[in-house]
Short mmCIF file of C-alpha atoms in Angstrom, two decimals:
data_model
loop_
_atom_site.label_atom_id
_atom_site.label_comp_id
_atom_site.label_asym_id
_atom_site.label_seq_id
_atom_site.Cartn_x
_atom_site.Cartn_y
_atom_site.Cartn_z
CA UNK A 19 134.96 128.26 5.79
CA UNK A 20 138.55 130.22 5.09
CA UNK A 21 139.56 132.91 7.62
CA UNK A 22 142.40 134.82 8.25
CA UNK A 23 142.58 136.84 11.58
CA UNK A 24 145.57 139.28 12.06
CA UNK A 25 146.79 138.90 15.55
CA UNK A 26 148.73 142.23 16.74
CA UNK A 27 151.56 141.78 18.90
CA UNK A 28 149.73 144.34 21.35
CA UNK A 29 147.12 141.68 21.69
CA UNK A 30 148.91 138.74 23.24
CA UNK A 31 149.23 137.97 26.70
CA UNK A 32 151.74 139.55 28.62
CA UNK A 33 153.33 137.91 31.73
CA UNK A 34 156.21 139.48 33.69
CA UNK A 35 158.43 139.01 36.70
CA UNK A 36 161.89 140.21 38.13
CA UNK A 37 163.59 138.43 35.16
CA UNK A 38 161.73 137.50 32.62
CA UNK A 39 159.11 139.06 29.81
CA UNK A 40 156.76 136.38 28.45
CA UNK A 41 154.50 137.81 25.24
CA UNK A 42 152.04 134.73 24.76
CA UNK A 43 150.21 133.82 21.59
CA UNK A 44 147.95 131.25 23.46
CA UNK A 45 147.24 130.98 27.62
CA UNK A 46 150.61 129.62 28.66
CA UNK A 47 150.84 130.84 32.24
CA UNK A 48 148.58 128.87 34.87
CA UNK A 49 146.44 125.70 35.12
CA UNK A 50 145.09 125.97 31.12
CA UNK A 51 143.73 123.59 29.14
CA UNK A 52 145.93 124.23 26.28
CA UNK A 53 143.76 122.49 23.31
CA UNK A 54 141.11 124.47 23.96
CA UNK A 55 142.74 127.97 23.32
CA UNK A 56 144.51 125.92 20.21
CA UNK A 57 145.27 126.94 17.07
CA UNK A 58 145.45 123.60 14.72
CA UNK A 59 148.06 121.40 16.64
CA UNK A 60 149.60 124.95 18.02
CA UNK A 61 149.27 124.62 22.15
CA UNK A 62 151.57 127.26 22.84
CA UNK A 63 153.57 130.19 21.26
CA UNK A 64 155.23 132.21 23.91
CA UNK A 65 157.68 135.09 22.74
CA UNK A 66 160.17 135.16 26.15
CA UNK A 67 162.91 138.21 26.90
CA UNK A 68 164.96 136.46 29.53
CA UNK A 69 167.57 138.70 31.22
CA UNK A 70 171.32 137.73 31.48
CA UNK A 71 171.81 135.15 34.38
CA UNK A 72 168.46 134.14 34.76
CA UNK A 73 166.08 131.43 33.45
CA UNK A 74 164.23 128.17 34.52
CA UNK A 75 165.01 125.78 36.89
CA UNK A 76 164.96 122.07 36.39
CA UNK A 77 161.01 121.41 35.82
CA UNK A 78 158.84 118.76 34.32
CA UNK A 79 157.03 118.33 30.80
CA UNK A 80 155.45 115.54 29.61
CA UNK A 81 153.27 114.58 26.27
CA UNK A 82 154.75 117.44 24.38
CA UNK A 83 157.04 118.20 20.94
CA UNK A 84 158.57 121.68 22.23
CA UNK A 85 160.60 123.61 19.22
CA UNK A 86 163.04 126.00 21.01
CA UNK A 87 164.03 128.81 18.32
CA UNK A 88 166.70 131.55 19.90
CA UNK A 89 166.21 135.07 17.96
CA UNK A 90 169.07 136.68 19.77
CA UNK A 91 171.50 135.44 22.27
CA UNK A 92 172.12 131.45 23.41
CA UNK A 93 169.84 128.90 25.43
CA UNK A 94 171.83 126.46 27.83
CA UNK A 95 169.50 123.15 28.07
CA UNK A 96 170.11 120.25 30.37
CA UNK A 97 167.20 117.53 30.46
CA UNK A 98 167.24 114.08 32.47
CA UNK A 99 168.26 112.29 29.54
CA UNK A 100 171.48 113.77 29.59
CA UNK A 101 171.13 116.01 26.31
CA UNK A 102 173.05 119.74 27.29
CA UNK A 103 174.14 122.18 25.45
CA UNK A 104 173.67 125.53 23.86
CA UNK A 105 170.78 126.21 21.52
CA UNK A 106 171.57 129.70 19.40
CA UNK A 107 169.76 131.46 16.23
CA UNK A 108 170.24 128.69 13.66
CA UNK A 109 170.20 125.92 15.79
CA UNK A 110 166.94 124.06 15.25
CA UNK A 111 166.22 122.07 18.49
CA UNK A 112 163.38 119.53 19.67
CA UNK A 113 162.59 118.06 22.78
CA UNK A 114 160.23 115.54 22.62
CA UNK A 115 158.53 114.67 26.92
CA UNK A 116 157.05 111.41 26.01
CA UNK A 117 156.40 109.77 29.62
CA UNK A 118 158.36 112.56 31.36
CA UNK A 119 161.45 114.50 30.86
CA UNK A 120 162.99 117.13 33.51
CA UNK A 121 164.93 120.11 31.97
CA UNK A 122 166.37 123.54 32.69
CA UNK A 123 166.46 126.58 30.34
CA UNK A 124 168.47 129.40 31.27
CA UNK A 125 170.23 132.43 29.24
CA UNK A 126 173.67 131.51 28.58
CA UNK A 127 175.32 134.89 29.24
CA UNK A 128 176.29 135.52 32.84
CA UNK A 129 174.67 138.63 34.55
CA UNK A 130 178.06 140.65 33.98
CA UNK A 131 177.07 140.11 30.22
CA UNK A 132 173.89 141.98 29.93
CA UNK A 133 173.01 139.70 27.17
CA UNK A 134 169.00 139.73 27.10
CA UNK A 135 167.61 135.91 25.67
CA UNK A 136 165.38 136.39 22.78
CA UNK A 137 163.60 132.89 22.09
CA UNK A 138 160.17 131.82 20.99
CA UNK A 139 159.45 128.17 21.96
CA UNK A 140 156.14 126.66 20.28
CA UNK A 141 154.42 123.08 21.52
CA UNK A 142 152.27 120.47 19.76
CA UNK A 143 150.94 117.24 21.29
CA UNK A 144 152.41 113.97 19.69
CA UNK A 145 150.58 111.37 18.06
CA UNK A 146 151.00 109.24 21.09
CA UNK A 147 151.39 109.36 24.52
CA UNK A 148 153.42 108.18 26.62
CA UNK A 149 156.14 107.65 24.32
CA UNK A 150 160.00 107.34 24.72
CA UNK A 151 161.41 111.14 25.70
CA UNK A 152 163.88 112.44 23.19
CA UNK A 153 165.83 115.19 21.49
CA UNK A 154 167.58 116.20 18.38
CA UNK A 155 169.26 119.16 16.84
CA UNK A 156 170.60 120.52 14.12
CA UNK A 157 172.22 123.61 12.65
CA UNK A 158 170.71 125.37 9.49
CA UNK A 159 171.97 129.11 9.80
CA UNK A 160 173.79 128.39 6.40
CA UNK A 161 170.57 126.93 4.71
CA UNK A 162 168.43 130.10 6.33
CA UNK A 163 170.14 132.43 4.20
CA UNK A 164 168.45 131.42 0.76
CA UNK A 165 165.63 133.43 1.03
CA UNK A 166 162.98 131.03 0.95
CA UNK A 167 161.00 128.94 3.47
CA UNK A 168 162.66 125.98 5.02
CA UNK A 169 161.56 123.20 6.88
CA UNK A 170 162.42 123.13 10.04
CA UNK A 171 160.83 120.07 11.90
CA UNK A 172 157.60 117.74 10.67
CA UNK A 173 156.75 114.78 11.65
CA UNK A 174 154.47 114.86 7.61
CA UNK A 175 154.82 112.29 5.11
CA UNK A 176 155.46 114.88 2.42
CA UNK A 177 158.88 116.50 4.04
CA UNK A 178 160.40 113.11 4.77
CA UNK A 179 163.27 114.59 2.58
CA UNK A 180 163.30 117.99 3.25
CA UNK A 181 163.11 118.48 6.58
CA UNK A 182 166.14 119.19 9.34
CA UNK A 183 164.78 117.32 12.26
CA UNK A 184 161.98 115.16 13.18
CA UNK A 185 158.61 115.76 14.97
CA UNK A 186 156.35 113.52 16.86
CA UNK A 187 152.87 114.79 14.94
CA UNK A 188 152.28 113.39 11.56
CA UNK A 189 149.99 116.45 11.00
CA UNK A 190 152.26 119.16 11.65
CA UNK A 191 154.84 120.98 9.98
CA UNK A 192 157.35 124.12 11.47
CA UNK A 193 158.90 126.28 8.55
CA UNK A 194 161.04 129.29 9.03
CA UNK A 195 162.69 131.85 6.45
CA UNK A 196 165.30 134.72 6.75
CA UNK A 197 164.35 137.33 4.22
CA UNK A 198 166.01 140.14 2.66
CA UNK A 199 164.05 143.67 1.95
CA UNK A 200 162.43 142.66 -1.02
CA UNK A 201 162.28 139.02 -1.08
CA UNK A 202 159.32 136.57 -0.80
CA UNK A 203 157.91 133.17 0.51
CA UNK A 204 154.48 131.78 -0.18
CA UNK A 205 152.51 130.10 2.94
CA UNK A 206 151.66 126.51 2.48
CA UNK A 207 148.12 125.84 2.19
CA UNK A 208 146.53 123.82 4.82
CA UNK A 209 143.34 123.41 7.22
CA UNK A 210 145.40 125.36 9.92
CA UNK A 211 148.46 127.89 9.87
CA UNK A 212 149.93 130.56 11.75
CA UNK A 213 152.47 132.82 10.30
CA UNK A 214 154.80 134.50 12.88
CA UNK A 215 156.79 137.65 12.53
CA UNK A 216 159.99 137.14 14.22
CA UNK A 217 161.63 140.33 13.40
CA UNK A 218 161.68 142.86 10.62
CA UNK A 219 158.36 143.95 8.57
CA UNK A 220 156.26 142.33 5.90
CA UNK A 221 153.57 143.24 3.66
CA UNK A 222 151.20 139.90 3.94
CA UNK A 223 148.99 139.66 1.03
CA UNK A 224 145.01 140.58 1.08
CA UNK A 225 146.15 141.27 4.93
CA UNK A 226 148.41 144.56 4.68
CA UNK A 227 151.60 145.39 6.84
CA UNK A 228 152.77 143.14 9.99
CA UNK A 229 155.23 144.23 12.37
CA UNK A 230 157.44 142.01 14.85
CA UNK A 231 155.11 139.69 16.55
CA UNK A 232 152.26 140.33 14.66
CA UNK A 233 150.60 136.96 13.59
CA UNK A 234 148.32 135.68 11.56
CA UNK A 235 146.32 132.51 11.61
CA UNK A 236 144.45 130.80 8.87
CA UNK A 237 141.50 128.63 8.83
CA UNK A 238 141.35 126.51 4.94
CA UNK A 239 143.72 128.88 3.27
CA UNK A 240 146.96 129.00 2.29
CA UNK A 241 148.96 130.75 -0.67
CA UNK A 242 149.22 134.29 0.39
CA UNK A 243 152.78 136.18 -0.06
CA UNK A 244 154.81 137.38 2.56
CA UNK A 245 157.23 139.94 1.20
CA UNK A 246 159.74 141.62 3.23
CA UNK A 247 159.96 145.28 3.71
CA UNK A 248 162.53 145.28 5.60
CA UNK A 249 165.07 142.22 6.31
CA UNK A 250 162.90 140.09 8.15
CA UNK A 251 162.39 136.42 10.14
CA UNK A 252 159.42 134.22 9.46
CA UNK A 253 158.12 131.29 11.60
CA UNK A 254 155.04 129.52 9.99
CA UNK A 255 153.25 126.14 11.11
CA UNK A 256 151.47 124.44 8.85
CA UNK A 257 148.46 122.06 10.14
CA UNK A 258 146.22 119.36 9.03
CA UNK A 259 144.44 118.63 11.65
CA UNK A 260 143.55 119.90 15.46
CA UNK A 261 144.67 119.35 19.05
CA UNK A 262 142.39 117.37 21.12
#
């Protein structure tokens, strides 16, 4: 049966310390068992505010596809595997755990800065443990600009072509669009999807107005608009089949 629910930003999770303001989609923050809160393939969706200087020490992941997307200011990543850098809006970036991976995320501005991180970072499982760990990136700021949806990173059959950089779940697909006031995108249709406001406002059809991080998540639907009432960011995963 077809559902959409309207998630409000207000109704998230909320998890805060000296340094950092965590707005989670999904339970993210203890001992959860992720697939079972799950939406589709979707294990987490945490919206973080990190401030300048801070972040997370070197910890462990394993068994995960983790899509880092920066909304305002810069990421700088170091994993075991040797991969650093900095991830900034534009940069599409994956870090696939496999059998293990250790990695840091911090904001890249010094505390003299006063730069506040803005990232979202989303996990899937992969199709198979205990693979080889990896990573790959790639910048698409210039392709973001077209007003339409693009695909960011899918591991599907049908974006072989189209798609910036590989995922390790043949049943999962992460789009994203920058929108002018005015402009549109259509959401894919698909057994599972969850449409993300990243910033601006939208009018989403047969669902009314969504503000930043309001989401939505659909059950065997798919072809609604999104139009943009103001300029606006759009994360959507599209999902054909379910964590287990």
């Amino acid at each position: 049966m077809s559902e959409v629910k309207v998630v409000r930003s207000a109704e998230r999770g909320r998890w805060r310390n000296e340094w950092l303001e965590s707005r989670q989609s999904f339970p993210a923050t203890g001992n959860f068992d992720h697939a079972r809160y799950a939406h589709g393939m979707l294990l987490i969706h945490n919206e973080d505010f990190v401030d300048a200087g801070e972040g997370f020490d070197t910890h462990q992941h394993r068994d995960t596809e983790i899509i880092t997307w920066v909304l305002e200011g810069t990421v700088v990543h170091q994993d075991s595997q040797g991969h650093s850098g900095l991830i900034h809006p534009g940069l599409a970036q994956r870090m696939s755990a496999g059998t293990g991976i250790l990695h840091s995320e911090k904001n890249g501005a010094g505390r003299a800065e006063r730069q506040r991180l803005h990232v979202v970072q989303m996990w899937v499982p992969p199709d198979t443990p205990g693979s080889t760990p990896g990573y790959q990136e790639m910048d698409i700021g210039d392709a973001l600009r077209r007003n339409e949806l693009l695909t960011v990173a899918s591991g599907m059959e049908r974006y072989r072509n189209d798609t910036a950089i590989g995922l390790g779940n043949r049943f999962a697909a992460f789009h994203a669009a920058r929108l002018d006031a005015g402009s549109a995108i259509q959401v894919p249709d698909a057994p599972h999807g969850h449409v993300f406001i990243a910033r601006g406002s939208v009018e989403f059809e047969g669902s009314g107005i969504l503000e930043q991080g309001d989401a939505v998540r659909l059950t065997a639907t798919g072809g609604q608009q999104v139009r943009a009432r103001t300029d606006a960011e759009i994360l959507i995963w599209e999902m054909h089949a379910v964590a287990v």
